[in-house]
Each structure stands twice: as structure tokens, then as C-alpha cells.
Coordinates of C-alpha atoms in Angstrom, one line a residue:
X1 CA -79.8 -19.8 36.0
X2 CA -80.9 -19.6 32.4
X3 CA -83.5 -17.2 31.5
X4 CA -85.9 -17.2 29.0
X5 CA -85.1 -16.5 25.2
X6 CA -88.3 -13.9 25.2
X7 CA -87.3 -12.0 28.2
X8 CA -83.6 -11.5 26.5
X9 CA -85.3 -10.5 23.1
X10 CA -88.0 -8.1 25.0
X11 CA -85.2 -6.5 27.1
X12 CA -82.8 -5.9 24.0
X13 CA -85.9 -4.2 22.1
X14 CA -86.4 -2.1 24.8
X15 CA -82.9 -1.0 24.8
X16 CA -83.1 -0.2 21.2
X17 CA -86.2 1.6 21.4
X18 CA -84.4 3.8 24.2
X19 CA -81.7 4.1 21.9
X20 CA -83.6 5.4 18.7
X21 CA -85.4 7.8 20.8
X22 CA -82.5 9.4 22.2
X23 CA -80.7 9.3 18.8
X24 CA -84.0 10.8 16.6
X25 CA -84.5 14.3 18.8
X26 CA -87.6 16.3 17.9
X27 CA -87.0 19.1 15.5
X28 CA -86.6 22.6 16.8
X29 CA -88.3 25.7 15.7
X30 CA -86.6 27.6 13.3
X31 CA -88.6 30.7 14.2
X32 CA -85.6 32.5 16.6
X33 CA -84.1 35.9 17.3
X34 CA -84.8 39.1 18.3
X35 CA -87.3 41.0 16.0
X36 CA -87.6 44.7 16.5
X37 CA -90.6 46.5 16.2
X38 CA -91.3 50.1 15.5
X39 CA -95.0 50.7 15.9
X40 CA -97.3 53.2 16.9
X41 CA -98.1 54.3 20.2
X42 CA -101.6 53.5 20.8
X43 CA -100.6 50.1 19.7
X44 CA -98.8 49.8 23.5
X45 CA -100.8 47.8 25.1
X46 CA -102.2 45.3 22.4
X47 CA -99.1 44.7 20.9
X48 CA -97.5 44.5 24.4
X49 CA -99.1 41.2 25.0
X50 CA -99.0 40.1 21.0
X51 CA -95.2 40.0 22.0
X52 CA -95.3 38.0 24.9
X53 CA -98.3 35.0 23.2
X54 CA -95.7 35.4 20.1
X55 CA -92.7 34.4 22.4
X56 CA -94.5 31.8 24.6
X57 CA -95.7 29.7 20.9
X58 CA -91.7 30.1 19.5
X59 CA -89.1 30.6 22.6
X60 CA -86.8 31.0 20.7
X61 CA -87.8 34.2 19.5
X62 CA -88.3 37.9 21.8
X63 CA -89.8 41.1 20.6
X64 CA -88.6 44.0 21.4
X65 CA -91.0 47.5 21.0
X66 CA -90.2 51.0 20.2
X67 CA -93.4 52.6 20.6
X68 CA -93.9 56.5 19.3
X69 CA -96.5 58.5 17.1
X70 CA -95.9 57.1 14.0
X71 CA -94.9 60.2 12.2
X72 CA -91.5 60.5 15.2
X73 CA -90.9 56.6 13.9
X74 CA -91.5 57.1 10.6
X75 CA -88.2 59.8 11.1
X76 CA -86.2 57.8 13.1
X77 CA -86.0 54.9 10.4
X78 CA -85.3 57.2 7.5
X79 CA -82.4 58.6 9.1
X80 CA -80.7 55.3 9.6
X81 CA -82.3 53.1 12.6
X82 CA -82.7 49.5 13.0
X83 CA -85.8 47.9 12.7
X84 CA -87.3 44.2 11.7
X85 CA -91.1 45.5 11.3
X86 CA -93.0 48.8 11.2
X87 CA -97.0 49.3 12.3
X88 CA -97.9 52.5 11.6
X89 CA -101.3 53.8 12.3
X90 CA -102.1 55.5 8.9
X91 CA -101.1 54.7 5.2
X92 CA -99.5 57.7 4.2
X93 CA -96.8 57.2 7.2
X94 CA -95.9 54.1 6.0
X95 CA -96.0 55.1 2.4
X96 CA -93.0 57.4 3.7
X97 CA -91.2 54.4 4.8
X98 CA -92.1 52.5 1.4
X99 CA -91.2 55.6 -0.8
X100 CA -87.8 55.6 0.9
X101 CA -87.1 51.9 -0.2
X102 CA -87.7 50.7 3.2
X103 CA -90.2 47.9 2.9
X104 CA -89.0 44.3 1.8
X105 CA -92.6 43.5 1.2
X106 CA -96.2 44.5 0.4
X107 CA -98.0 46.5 3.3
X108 CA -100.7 44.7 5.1
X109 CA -103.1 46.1 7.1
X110 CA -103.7 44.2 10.4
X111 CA -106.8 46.3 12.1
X112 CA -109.2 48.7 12.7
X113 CA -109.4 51.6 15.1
X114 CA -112.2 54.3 15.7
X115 CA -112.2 57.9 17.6
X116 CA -113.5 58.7 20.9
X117 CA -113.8 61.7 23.6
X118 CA -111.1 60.9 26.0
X119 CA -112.7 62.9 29.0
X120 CA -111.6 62.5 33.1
X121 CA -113.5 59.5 35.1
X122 CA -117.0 60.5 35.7
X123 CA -116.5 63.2 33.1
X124 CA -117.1 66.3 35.5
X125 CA -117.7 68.6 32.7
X126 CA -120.6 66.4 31.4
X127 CA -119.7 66.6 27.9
X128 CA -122.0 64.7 25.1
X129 CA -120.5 65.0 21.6
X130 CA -118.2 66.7 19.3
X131 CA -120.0 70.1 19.5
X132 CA -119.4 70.4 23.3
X133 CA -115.6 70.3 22.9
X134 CA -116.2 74.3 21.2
X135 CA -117.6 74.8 24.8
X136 CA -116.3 78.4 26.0
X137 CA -113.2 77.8 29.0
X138 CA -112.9 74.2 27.8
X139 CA -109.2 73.0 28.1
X140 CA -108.9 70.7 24.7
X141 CA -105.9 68.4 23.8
X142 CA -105.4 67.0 20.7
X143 CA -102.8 64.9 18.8
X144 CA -100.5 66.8 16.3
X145 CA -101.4 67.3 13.1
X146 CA -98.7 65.0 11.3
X147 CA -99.9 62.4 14.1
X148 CA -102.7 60.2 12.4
X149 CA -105.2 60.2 15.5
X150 CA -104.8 64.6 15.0
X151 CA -105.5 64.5 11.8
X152 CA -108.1 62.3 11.9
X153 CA -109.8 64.5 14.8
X154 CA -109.6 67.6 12.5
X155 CA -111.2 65.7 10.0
X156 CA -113.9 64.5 12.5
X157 CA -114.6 67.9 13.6
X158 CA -114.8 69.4 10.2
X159 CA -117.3 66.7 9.6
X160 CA -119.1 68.0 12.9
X161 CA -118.6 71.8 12.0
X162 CA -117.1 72.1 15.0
X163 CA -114.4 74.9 15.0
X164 CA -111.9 74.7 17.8
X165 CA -108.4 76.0 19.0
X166 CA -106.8 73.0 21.3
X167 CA -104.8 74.3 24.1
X168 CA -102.3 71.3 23.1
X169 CA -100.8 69.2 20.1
X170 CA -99.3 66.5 21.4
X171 CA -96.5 64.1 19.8
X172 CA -98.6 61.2 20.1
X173 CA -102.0 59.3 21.8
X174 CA -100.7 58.8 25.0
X175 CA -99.3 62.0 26.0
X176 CA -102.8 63.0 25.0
X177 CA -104.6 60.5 28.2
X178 CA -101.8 61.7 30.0
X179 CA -102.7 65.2 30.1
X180 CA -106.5 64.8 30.6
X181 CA -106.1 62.0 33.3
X182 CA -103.4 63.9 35.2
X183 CA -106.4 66.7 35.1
X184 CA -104.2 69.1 33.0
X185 CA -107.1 69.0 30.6
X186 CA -110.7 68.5 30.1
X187 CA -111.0 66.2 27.4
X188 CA -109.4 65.2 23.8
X189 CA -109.8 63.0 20.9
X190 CA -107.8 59.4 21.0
X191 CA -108.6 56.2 19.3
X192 CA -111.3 54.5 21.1
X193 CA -108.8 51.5 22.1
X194 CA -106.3 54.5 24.3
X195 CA -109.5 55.5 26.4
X196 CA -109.8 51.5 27.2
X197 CA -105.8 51.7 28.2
X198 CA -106.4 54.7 30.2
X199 CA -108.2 52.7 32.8
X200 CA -110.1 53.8 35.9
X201 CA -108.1 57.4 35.1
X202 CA -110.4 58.4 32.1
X203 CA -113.7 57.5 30.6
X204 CA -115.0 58.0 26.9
X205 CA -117.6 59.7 25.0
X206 CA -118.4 57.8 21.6
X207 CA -118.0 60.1 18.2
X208 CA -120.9 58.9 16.5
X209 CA -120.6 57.3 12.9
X210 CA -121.0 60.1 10.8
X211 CA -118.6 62.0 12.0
X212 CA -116.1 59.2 13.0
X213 CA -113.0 58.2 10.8
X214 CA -111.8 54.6 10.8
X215 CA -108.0 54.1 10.9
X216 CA -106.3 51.6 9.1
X217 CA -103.1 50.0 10.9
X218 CA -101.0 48.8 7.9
X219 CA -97.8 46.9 8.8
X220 CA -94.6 46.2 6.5
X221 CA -91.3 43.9 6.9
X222 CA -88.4 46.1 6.9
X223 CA -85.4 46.0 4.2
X224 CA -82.1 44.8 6.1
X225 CA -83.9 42.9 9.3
X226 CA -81.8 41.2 11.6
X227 CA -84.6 38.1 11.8
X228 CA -86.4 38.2 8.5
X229 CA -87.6 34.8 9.2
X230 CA -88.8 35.8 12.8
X231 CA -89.8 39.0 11.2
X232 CA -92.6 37.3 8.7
X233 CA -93.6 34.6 11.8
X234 CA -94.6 37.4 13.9
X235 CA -96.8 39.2 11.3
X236 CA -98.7 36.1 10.4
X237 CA -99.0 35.6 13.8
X238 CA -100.2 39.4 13.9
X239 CA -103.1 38.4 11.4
X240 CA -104.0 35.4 12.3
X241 CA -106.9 34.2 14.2
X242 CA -104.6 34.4 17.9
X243 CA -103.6 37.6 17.4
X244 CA -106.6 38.8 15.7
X245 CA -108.8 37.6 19.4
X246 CA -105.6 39.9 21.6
X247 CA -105.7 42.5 19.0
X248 CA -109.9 42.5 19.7
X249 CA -109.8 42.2 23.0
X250 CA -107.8 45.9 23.4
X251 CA -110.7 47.0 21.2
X252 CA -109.4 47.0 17.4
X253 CA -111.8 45.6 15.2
X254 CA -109.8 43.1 12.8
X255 CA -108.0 43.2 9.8
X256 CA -110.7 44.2 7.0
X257 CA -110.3 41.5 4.3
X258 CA -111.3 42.0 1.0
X259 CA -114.9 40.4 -0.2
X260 CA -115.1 38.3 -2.6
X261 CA -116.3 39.4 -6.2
X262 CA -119.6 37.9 -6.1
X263 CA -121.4 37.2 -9.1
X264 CA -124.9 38.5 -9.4
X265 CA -128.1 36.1 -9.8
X266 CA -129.6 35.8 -12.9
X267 CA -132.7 37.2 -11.6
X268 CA -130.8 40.6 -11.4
X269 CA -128.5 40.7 -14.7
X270 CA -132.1 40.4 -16.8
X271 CA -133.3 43.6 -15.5
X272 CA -130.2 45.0 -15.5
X273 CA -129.8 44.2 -18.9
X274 CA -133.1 45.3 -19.6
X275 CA -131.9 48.7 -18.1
X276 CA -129.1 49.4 -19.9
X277 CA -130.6 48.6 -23.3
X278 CA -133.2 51.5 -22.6
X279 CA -130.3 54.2 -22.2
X280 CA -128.8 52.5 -24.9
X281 CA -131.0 52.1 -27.9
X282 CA -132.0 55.5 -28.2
X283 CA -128.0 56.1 -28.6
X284 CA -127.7 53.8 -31.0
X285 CA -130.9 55.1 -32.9
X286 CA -129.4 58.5 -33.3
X287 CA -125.6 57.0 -34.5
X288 CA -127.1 54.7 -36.7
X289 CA -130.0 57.0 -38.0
X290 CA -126.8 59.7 -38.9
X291 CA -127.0 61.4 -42.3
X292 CA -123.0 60.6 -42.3
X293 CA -122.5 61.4 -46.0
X294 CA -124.1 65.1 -45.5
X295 CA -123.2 65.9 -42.0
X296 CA -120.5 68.9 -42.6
X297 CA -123.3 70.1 -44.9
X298 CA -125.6 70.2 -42.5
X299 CA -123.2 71.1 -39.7
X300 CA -122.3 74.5 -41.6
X301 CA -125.2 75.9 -42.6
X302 CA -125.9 78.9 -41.7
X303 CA -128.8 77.9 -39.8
X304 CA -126.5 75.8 -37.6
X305 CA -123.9 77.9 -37.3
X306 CA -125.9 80.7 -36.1
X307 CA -127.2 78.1 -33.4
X308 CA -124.3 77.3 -32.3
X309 CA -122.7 80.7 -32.2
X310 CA -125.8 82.2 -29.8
X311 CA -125.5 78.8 -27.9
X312 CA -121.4 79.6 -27.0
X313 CA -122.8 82.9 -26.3
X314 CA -125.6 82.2 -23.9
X315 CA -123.9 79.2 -22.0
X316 CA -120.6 80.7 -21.4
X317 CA -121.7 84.1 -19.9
X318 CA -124.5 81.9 -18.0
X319 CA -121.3 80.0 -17.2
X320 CA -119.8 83.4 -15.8
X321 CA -122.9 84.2 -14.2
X322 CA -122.5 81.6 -12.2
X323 CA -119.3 81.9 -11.0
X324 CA -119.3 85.6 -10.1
X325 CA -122.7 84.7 -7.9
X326 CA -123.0 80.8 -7.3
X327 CA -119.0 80.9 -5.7
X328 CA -119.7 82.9 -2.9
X329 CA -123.3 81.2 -2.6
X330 CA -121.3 78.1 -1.7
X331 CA -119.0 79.6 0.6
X332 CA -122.3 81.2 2.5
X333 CA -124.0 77.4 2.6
X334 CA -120.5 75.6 3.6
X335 CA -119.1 77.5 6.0
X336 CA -122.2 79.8 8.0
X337 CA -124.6 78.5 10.6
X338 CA -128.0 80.4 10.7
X339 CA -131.3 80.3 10.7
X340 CA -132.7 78.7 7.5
X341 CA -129.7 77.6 6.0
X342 CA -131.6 74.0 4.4
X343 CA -134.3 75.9 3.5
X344 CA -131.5 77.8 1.4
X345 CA -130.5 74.7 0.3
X346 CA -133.5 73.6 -1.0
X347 CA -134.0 76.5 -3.0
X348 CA -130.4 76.2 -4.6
X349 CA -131.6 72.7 -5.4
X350 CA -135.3 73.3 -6.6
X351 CA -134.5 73.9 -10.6
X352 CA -132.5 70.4 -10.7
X353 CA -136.1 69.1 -10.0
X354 CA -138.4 71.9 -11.1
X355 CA -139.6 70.9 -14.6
X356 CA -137.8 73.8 -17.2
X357 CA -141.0 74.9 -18.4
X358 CA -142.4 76.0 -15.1
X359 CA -139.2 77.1 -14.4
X360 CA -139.7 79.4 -17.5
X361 CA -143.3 80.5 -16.3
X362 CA -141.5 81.8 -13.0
X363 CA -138.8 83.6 -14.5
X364 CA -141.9 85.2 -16.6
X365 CA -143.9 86.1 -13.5
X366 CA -140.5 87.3 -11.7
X367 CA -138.7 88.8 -14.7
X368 CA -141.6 89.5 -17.5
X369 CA -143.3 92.9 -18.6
X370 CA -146.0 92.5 -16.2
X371 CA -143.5 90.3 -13.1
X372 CA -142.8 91.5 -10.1
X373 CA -139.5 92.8 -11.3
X374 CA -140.5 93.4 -14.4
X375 CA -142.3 97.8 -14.2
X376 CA -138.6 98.2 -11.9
X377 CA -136.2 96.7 -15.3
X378 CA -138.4 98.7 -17.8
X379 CA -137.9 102.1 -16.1
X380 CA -134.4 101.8 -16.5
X381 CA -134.9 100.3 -20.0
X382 CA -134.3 96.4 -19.2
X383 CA -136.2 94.0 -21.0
X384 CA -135.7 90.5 -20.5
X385 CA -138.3 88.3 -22.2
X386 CA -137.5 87.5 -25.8
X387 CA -133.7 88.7 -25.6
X388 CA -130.6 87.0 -25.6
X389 CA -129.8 88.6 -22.2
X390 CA -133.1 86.9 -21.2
X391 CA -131.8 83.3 -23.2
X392 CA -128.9 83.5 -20.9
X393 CA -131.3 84.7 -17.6
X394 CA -132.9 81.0 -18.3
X395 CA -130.1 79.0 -18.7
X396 CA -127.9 80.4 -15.6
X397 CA -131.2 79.5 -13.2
X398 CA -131.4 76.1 -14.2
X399 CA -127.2 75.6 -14.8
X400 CA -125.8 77.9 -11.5
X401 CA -126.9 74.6 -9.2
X402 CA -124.7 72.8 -10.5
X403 CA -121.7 74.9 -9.9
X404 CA -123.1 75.9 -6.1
X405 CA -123.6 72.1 -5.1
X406 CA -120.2 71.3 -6.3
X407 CA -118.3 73.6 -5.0
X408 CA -120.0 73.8 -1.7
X409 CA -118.9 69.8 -1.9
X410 CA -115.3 71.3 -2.1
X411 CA -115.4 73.5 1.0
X412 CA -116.7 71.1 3.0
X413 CA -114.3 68.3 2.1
X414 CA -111.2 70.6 2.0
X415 CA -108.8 70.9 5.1
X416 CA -109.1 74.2 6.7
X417 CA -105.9 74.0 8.9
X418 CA -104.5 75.4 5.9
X419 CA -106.5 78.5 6.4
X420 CA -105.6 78.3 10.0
X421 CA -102.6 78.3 9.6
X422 CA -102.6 81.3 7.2
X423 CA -105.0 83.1 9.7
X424 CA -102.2 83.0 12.5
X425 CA -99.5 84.6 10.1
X426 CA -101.8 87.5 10.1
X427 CA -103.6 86.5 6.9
X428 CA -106.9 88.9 5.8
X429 CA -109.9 87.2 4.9
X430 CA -109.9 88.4 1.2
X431 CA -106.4 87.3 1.2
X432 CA -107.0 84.4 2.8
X433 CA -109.8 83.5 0.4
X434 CA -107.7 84.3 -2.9
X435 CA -104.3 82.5 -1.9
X436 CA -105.3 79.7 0.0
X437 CA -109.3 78.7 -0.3
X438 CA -109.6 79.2 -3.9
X439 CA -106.6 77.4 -4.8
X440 CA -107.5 74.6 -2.5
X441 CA -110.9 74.5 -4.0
X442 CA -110.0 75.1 -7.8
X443 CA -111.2 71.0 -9.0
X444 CA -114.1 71.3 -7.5
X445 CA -114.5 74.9 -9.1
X446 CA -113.4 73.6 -12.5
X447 CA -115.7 71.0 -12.5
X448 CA -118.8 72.8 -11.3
X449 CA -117.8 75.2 -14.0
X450 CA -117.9 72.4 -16.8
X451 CA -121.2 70.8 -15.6
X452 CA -122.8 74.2 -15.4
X453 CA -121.8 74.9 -18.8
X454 CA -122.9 71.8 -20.3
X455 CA -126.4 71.9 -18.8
X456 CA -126.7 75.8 -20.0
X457 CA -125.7 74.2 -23.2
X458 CA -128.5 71.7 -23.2
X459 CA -131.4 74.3 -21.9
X460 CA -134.5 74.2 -23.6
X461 CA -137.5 74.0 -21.7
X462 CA -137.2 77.3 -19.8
X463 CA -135.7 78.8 -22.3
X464 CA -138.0 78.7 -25.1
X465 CA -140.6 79.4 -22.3
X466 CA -138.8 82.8 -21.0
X467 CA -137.4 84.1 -23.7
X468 CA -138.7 82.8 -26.7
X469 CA -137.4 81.1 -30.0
X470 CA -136.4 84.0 -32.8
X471 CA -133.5 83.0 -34.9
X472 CA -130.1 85.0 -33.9
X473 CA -131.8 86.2 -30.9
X474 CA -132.9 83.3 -28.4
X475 CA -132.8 80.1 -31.3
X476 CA -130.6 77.7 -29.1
X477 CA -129.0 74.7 -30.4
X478 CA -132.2 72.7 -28.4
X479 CA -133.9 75.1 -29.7
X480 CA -132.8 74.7 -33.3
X481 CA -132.9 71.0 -33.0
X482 CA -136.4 70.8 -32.0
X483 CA -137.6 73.3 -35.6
X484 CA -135.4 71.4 -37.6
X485 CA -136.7 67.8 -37.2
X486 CA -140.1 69.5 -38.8
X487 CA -138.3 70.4 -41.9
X488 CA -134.3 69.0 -42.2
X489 CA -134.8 66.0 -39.7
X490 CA -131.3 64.7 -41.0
X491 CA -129.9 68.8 -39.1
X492 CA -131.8 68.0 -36.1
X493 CA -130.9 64.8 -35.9
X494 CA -126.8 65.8 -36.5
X495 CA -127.4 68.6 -34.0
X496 CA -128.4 66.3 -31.6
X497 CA -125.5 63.8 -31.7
X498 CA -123.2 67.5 -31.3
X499 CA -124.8 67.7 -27.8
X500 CA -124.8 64.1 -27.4
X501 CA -120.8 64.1 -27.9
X502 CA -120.8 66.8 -25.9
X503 CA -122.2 65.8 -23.0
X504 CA -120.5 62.5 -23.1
X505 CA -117.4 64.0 -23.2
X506 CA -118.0 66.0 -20.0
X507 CA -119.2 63.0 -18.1
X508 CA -116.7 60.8 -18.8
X509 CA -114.1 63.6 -18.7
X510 CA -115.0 64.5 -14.8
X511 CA -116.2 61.7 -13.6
X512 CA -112.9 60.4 -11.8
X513 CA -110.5 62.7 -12.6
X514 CA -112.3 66.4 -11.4
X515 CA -116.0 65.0 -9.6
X516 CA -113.6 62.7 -7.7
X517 CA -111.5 65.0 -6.1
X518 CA -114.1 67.6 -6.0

């Protein structure tokens, strides 16, 4: 029987079809092999099921996990091991791995972690914040302090001013939820997303924001991985939007990505604008107004020089003043707790505010002929008002803020376990304060020192109020520049650019290198 010429041609381009399809196989994906990861222990859990998504989108591909405090991992690569990828739970552990010429490309940080009060479930001690962990008979765990979550609960505590001897530094996180669910102790300080791990066993008590420290997770291919390519798919998969959602879901906020440089509205560079022209023209009026040709003239003489010689005089032993009384002021305000400490504050603050000349008029009613101190200093033949000793009486009460604020900034910001750790070694505290706090303290001391200079330097108003103006005696350079613009205005006005560069130069001098650190 013959069949039909259509049913031959439609049967032979089916065969061919079947053919081309068996001959043309989908491509496979090239992402395969076994990527080894070295990340920090309260990653675990999150990263745990990161690994199995990861495998289940590229089969061919497995992850295998070494997980440890970071600072235990960040040892175990230097000294030769084997690793694809490390996630470390601080920067400065990975900048170890970096520094060692470790990394085979750019750090990148993939999330966010906070602190918390790891307590037992239903928290039978009834603890409510930071300051209840210095309870008396409290049993307190905390991480090591090379491990990032212990030194990121010293620093939270130091914010807190809470002082506290933990019965346990731990290697990493988890042995710290270990200890405090098994009931060996009464609470610590873990990352918010270990309490969450710890299940039913523990509950948490939040560290509120201003004492809390966000940790950065930065991760980094490694030099020499086995599956580079595998390697760079699992970190992308890491920060993308999948495993940004696990990541979130263990409780890490995301991966903080930098904001765009905006650029401001017009409506705000005009005022802006407007702004800076105000500080500048009165700059520009003084540089431009400059009696150049006759400035070492009027720079040497002897009117001038006189000026500035009582003005090195006054500032610098105001400067001293300071030092010997406004260093341990700071030390008082930083580190004791008592009964009208901000309303000792305040006071330390008041002359930055107080206007100089009633600042004057006190000193007069304090220190003067007829002040309250004033019958006491003349029986033992101490007269202030219209002295030099008085000049620099003025300029020390409106420059020794300067120097308490700043260094006080210093003691607070510093890390104490260095003093701790001097303290257990049998350490006095005079010792203690001359070999380890001052040192530790000595930009911030520096820099108070400078700005408490320059603003002695610049003192006029209490001055001339206190202790008068009398060539040689209390004539300032303020001073002097505020006589001589009535009769050489080109010396006042040469004067004034002197404490102009002056104070420029201090500024710009401390603001990031000295004010930063302080």
C-alpha cells in the first residue's frame, strides 16, 4: 500500500527534529567543585543554609565550612591551611589575612550584626540592660578579647560605664550560649543573630543604640583556591538579593552599600554660598587691606615685640596652668560616678559660652581687692588685678576648657583593658596612670594643649576686664591690636593677620590628624 508523500515528509522531520535535539545538549554550569570556607562562628547557622541554596542553584558545586572565632581562623590560614574564602566578623582580622598576602581580591563586606544580652530562657535573674551585668554574684561570660564580639562588648560597656570582671573569655560566640544555656552562667554579650541560634535554651536582652556597636562581616577570596571560579559564584551569591533574604532571616541586617554622592539643590548651594562668603570676606579684607611693603617694620617694633613677648609669656604658663589642674579635672569627670558630676560639667563648660567680659567682672568679684578672695591674697601679699600673673589668671579660665573637654574625650574613648591588664600585674595607680593612661591619652593631651594655647593666645575680653591694659605688664597682642588700629591701623591690622595665621594653623594642623584620634 502506498502511503502518502506528506506523512513520509512529516515522519522524517520528526526524526530529524529528534535527532538535533539529542545532538545539541543543553550547556552545563561551569560553576563546580568544592569551595572551602573559613568563617566565623556566629556565621554557623546562616551560612549553613547559604551553602546548601548555593549547591541546590549549581550542583555541581558543595561548600564545605570551618567555622571558629575568627581570630583561631585568622591563625590557622597564616600558618599554611587550605582555604577558597574567608568571612571574618571584624576588619582588622581580615586585614591580618590581607597583610599576609592572602587575599586574591578586594574585601567586601556582606552584612551587619548587633550585640545583645544572651541571658537563660525566662531570664531568672531578671536582668534589664548593660548596668545589671556589674550586679554583685553575677556569673558573666564574655567572648575573648582578640575575638571581635569581646572586643566589641568591652567597647559597649565602656560606652555604658559599666566596669566588670567576666568569670570567662571564651574562644568564640558559641561557646559563650553554650555556657549560659547549659546554666554554667548567668548571662553574656553575643551578636544578636547567636541569641536567635540559641533557641528555646536562651533568650535576649537588647543593648540599646547608644551603647551598641555594629559589626561589619567583610569577606575576601583567598590566594591559591582550589575553585576560584566556584569561589567568586558563591560570594556573589553571598551578596546578592537570595542570600541577602537567608542572611536576613538569621537576623543580619544586609550588606551596607555605599549612597550615592548626591548633589545638593540649588535652593541650598545659594545660602551656602551666601555662608561661606561671610567667613570669607572679612579674611580677604584683612590679606588684601595688608601694609605688605612695611610689615617687618611694623612687625619689629618695639611696640610689637613687647606684645608678643608678654603674649608667649601669658599663654604658655596659662597653657601649663592648665595642664597641671585641667588633666586630673578630666580624669575626675571621665572616670568617677557621683553626685553632681553634669553639674561639674557645666561649669567646666560655662566660659566657652560666658561672654569674656563678664567673665572678667567675675574673676574681679572672685579675685579683685575687694572679691571674695581677694582680703585672703593681699595678706599674704598677692595681688592679681592689673598684673601679669592676673593677665595669665584670665586667659587660663577661659583656655583650661579646652584642654579638660578634650582630654576627658580621650579617657572615655581609650581602651582600659590596657589598664586592666596592668592592674592584675600588680600595677599602682600612680604607676598605672604614668606608664599606661598618659601614654594612651597623650593626642588627645597634645591637642587639648595646642587649642588651649591658641585660645589663651587670642584672649581679650576678660583680660583687659581683669587685669587691665599697661604696656609690658597686661598689653596682649588683642590687646595691642585693638590701641593700635586708633593710631598705626596698618600694626593692628599686621597684628591681626599674626593671630589669624596662627589660628589657622592650629585648626587645620589638628583637625584630622590630633582632634581625630583624640
Amino acid at each position: 500500500m502506498r502511503r502518502p508523500a506528506g506523512a513520509v515528509a512529516l515522519a522524517l522531520a520528526l526524526f530529524l527534529l529528534g535527532c538535533g535535539a539529542t545532538a545539541a545538549p543543553a550547556p552545563a554550569d561551569s560553576v563546580s567543585g568544592t569551595v572551602v570556607v573559613f568563617a566565623a562562628a556566629s556565621l554557623t547557622e546562616a551560612f549553613g543554609q547559604v551553602g546548601t541554596d548555593f549547591h541546590a542553584r549549581h550542583p555541581g558545586a558543595t561548600v564545605q565550612f570551618n567555622f571558629a572565632g575568627s581570630p583561631t581562623l585568622v591563625t590557622q590560614l597564616t600558618q599554611g591551611a587550605q582555604a577558597d574564602i574567608f568571612a571574618s566578623a571584624d576588619q582588622p582580622n581580615l586585614d591580618r589575612v590581607t597583610a599576609a598576602g592572602l587575599g586574591a581580591a578586594p574585601p567586601r563586606v556582606f552584612a551587619t550584626n548587633r550585640l545583645e544580652i544572651v541571658v537563660e530562657a525566662g531570664n531568672p535573674k531578671h536582668l534589664t540592660g548593660l548596668a545589671d551585668l556589674a550586679r554583685p554574684g553575677l556569673i558573666v561570660v564574655l567572648a575573648g578579647p582578640t575575638v571581635p564580639a569581646g572586643r566589641y562588648a568591652a567597647q559597649a560597656l565602656q560606652s555604658a560605664g559599666v566596669k566588670l570582671t567576666p568569670a570567662s573569655q571564651e574562644t568564640d560566640v558559641k561557646s559563650v550560649v553554650s555556657k549560659v544555656a547549659l546554666g554554667e552562667a548567668d548571662a553574656g554579650i553575643v551578636y544578636l543573630t547567636d541569641v536567635r541560634a540559641g533557641g528555646d535554651r536562651v533568650a535576649g536582652v537588647p543593648v540599646p543604640d547608644q551603647y551598641n556597636v555594629v559589626a561589619h562581616y567583610p569577606i575576601v577570596r583567598l590566594q591559591g583556591a582550589a575553585a576560584p571560579v566556584a569561589a567568586e559564584a558563591f560570594i556573589e551569591y553571598l551578596l546578592g538579593p537570595a542570600g541577602q533574604r537567608t542572611l536576613q532571616g538569621f537576623g543580619f541586617h544586609g550588606a551596607m552599600k555605599r549612597p550615592r554622592r548626591e548633589l545638593p539643590p540649588g535652593a541650598m548651594l545659594i545660602p551656602a554660598g551666601v555662608a561661606t562668603l561671610f567667613f570669607l570676606l572679612p579674611l580677604l579684607g584683612l590679606v588684601t587691606r595688608a601694609p605688605w611693603r612695611d610689615a617687618v617694620a611694623d612687625l619689629a617694633a618695639p611696640e610689637s615685640r613687647q606684645a608678643f613677648q608678654l603674649s608667649l609669656l601669658t599663654s604658655l604658663s596659662a597653657t601649663g596652668i592648665a595642664i597641671l589642674f585641667g588633666v586630673p579635672l578630666a580624669w575626675v569627670n571621665a572616670r568617677l560616678r557621683f553626685p553632681g558630676r553634669n553639674l561639674l560639667r557645666a561649669l567646666v563648660t560655662l566660659p566657652m559660652v560666658l561672654p569674656p567680659v563678664v567673665g572678667g567682672v567675675a574673676l574681679l568679684l572672685a579675685f579683685g581687692r575687694r572679691g571674695l578672695l581677694g582680703p585672703v591674697l593681699a595678706g599674704i601679699g598677692i595681688y592679681l588685678p592689673f598684673t601679669t600673673a592676673g593677665a595669665i589668671l584670665a586667659e587660663t579660665f577661659v583656655a583650661m576648657p579646652f584642654l579638660v573637654l578634650t582630654v576627658e574625650a580621650g579617657l572615655r574613648s581609650m581602651d582600659t583593658r590596657f589598664e586592666e591588664a596592668a592592674r592584675t600585674l600588680g600595677a599602682g595607680r600612680w604607676y598605672l596612670f604614668r606608664r599606661v593612661t598618659l601614654p594612651l591619652v597623650l593626642p588627645s593631651l597634645l591637642a587639648g594643649a595646642i587649642l588651649c594655647w591658641a585660645r589663651a593666645l587670642g584672649e581679650f575680653g576678660a583680660t583687659i576686664t581683669f587685669a587691665g591694659n599697661f604696656p609690658g605688664t597686661t598689653q596682649t597682642l588683642p590687646l595691642a591690636v585693638y590701641l593700635e588700629l586708633e593710631t598705626r591701623p596698618d600694626a593692628a591690622i599686621m597684628l591681626s593677620l599674626v593671630l589669624l595665621a596662627i589660628s589657622l594653623a592650629v585648626l587645620v594642623g589638628l583637625r584630622d590628624r590630633w582632634l581625630g584620634s583624640a
